[in-house]
mmCIF file of C-alpha atoms in Angstrom:
data_model
loop_
_atom_site.group_PDB
_atom_site.id
_atom_site.type_symbol
_atom_site.label_atom_id
_atom_site.label_comp_id
_atom_site.label_asym_id
_atom_site.label_seq_id
_atom_site.Cartn_x
_atom_site.Cartn_y
_atom_site.Cartn_z
ATOM 1 C CA MET A 294 -12.617 12.984 1.505
ATOM 2 C CA ASP A 295 -15.635 10.597 2.043
ATOM 3 C CA ALA A 296 -16.220 8.307 5.007
ATOM 4 C CA SER A 297 -14.965 5.157 3.260
ATOM 5 C CA GLN A 298 -11.755 6.816 2.203
ATOM 6 C CA ALA A 299 -11.204 8.184 5.684
ATOM 7 C CA GLU A 300 -11.962 4.834 7.226
ATOM 8 C CA ALA A 301 -9.292 3.210 4.961
ATOM 9 C CA LEU A 302 -6.702 5.844 5.978
ATOM 10 C CA ALA A 303 -7.488 5.285 9.589
ATOM 11 C CA ILE A 304 -7.145 1.580 9.284
ATOM 12 C CA SER A 305 -3.867 1.984 7.608
ATOM 13 C CA ALA A 306 -2.867 4.345 10.470
ATOM 14 C CA LEU A 307 -3.943 1.647 12.986
ATOM 15 C CA GLY A 308 -1.711 -0.934 11.185
ATOM 16 C CA PHE A 309 1.095 1.470 11.331
ATOM 17 C CA VAL A 310 0.762 1.899 15.182
ATOM 18 C CA ALA A 311 0.227 -1.713 15.784
ATOM 19 C CA ALA A 312 3.416 -2.640 13.820
ATOM 20 C CA ASP A 313 5.605 -0.218 15.816
ATOM 21 C CA PRO A 314 6.968 -1.545 19.020
ATOM 22 C CA ALA A 315 7.335 1.904 20.551
ATOM 23 C CA LEU A 316 4.042 3.397 19.377
ATOM 24 C CA LEU A 317 1.690 0.570 20.288
ATOM 25 C CA PRO A 318 2.316 0.490 24.067
ATOM 26 C CA ARG A 319 1.985 4.352 23.971
ATOM 27 C CA PHE A 320 -1.268 4.130 22.023
ATOM 28 C CA LEU A 321 -2.631 1.589 24.340
ATOM 29 C CA ALA A 322 -1.717 3.492 27.445
ATOM 30 C CA LEU A 323 -3.315 6.668 26.126
ATOM 31 C CA SER A 324 -6.450 5.045 24.897
ATOM 32 C CA GLY A 325 -6.853 2.821 27.953
ATOM 33 C CA ILE A 326 -7.553 -0.327 25.976
ATOM 34 C CA GLU A 327 -5.741 -3.674 25.997
ATOM 35 C CA ALA A 328 -3.998 -5.154 22.956
ATOM 36 C CA SER A 329 -6.626 -7.982 22.902
ATOM 37 C CA GLN A 330 -9.440 -5.474 22.674
ATOM 38 C CA ILE A 331 -8.126 -3.584 19.458
ATOM 39 C CA ARG A 332 -10.241 -5.617 17.004
ATOM 40 C CA GLN A 333 -13.465 -5.102 18.955
ATOM 41 C CA ALA A 334 -12.671 -1.386 19.637
ATOM 42 C CA ALA A 335 -11.997 -0.779 16.022
ATOM 43 C CA GLY A 336 -15.712 -1.358 15.262
ATOM 44 C CA GLU A 337 -16.835 1.291 17.776
ATOM 45 C CA PRO A 338 -17.793 4.748 16.605
ATOM 46 C CA GLY A 339 -14.921 7.196 17.394
ATOM 47 C CA PHE A 340 -12.196 4.650 17.662
ATOM 48 C CA LEU A 341 -10.721 5.209 14.178
ATOM 49 C CA ALA A 342 -10.885 9.010 14.803
ATOM 50 C CA GLY A 343 -8.958 8.374 17.960
ATOM 51 C CA VAL A 344 -6.274 6.505 15.955
ATOM 52 C CA LEU A 345 -5.969 9.503 13.661
ATOM 53 C CA GLN A 346 -6.046 11.920 16.536
ATOM 54 C CA PHE A 347 -3.049 9.951 18.060
ATOM 55 C CA ILE A 348 -1.175 10.204 14.912
ATOM 56 C CA LEU A 349 -1.823 13.964 14.489
ATOM 57 C CA ALA A 350 -1.002 14.719 18.139
ATOM 58 C CA HIS A 351 2.636 13.910 17.677
ATOM 59 C CA GLU A 352 4.518 15.442 14.748
ATOM 60 C CA PRO A 353 7.296 12.860 14.442
ATOM 61 C CA THR A 354 4.670 10.113 14.433
ATOM 62 C CA LEU A 355 2.682 11.944 11.737
ATOM 63 C CA THR A 356 5.747 12.476 9.640
ATOM 64 C CA ALA A 357 6.827 8.813 10.029
ATOM 65 C CA PHE A 358 3.218 7.649 9.013
ATOM 66 C CA CYS A 359 3.022 10.060 6.113
ATOM 67 C CA GLU A 360 6.457 8.980 4.721
ATOM 68 C CA ALA A 361 5.713 5.258 5.189
ATOM 69 C CA THR A 362 2.325 5.520 3.436
ATOM 70 C CA ALA A 363 3.112 8.294 0.836
ATOM 71 C CA THR A 364 0.209 10.314 2.506
ATOM 72 C CA GLU A 365 0.123 14.140 2.689
ATOM 73 C CA PRO A 366 -0.427 15.381 6.259
ATOM 74 C CA THR A 367 -3.520 17.199 5.188
ATOM 75 C CA ARG A 368 -5.188 14.026 4.128
ATOM 76 C CA VAL A 369 -4.834 12.745 7.676
ATOM 77 C CA SER A 370 -6.528 15.869 8.991
ATOM 78 C CA ALA A 371 -9.291 15.511 6.320
ATOM 79 C CA ALA A 372 -9.844 11.897 7.121
ATOM 80 C CA LEU A 373 -10.219 12.785 10.893
ATOM 81 C CA ARG A 374 -12.831 15.370 10.013
ATOM 82 C CA ALA A 375 -14.685 12.701 7.879
ATOM 83 C CA LEU A 376 -15.022 10.124 10.568
ATOM 84 C CA PRO A 377 -17.714 9.856 13.357
ATOM 85 C CA PHE A 378 -16.538 11.849 16.335
ATOM 86 C CA GLY A 379 -13.608 13.218 14.365
ATOM 87 C CA ASP A 380 -12.656 16.617 14.879
ATOM 88 C CA ASP A 381 -9.301 18.394 15.257
ATOM 89 C CA HIS A 382 -9.788 19.401 18.932
ATOM 90 C CA PHE A 383 -7.299 16.955 20.390
ATOM 91 C CA GLU A 384 -4.647 17.435 22.946
ATOM 92 C CA ALA A 385 -0.985 17.256 21.667
ATOM 93 C CA SER A 386 0.986 14.568 23.293
ATOM 94 C CA THR A 387 4.741 14.768 23.996
#
């Protein structure tokens, strides 16, 4: 997966999180940003990787995202590794 494909997938994941009334507050709390800062933060290196880490850290969220977007879970992991600051050394959330 190349960087542009990874970025597109991460932007899709961000839209998924932003549209969910339960996930968005959780994401904001864990990331430490305000809802009004999302657009600005999305341009920062590492932010999109953080979105994918958030998705990957919680299996029910990953499953819901993959089902909603017809994306294989392995593609989410591959996208993470293709992004700046992306690796799969994240802490699982509960």
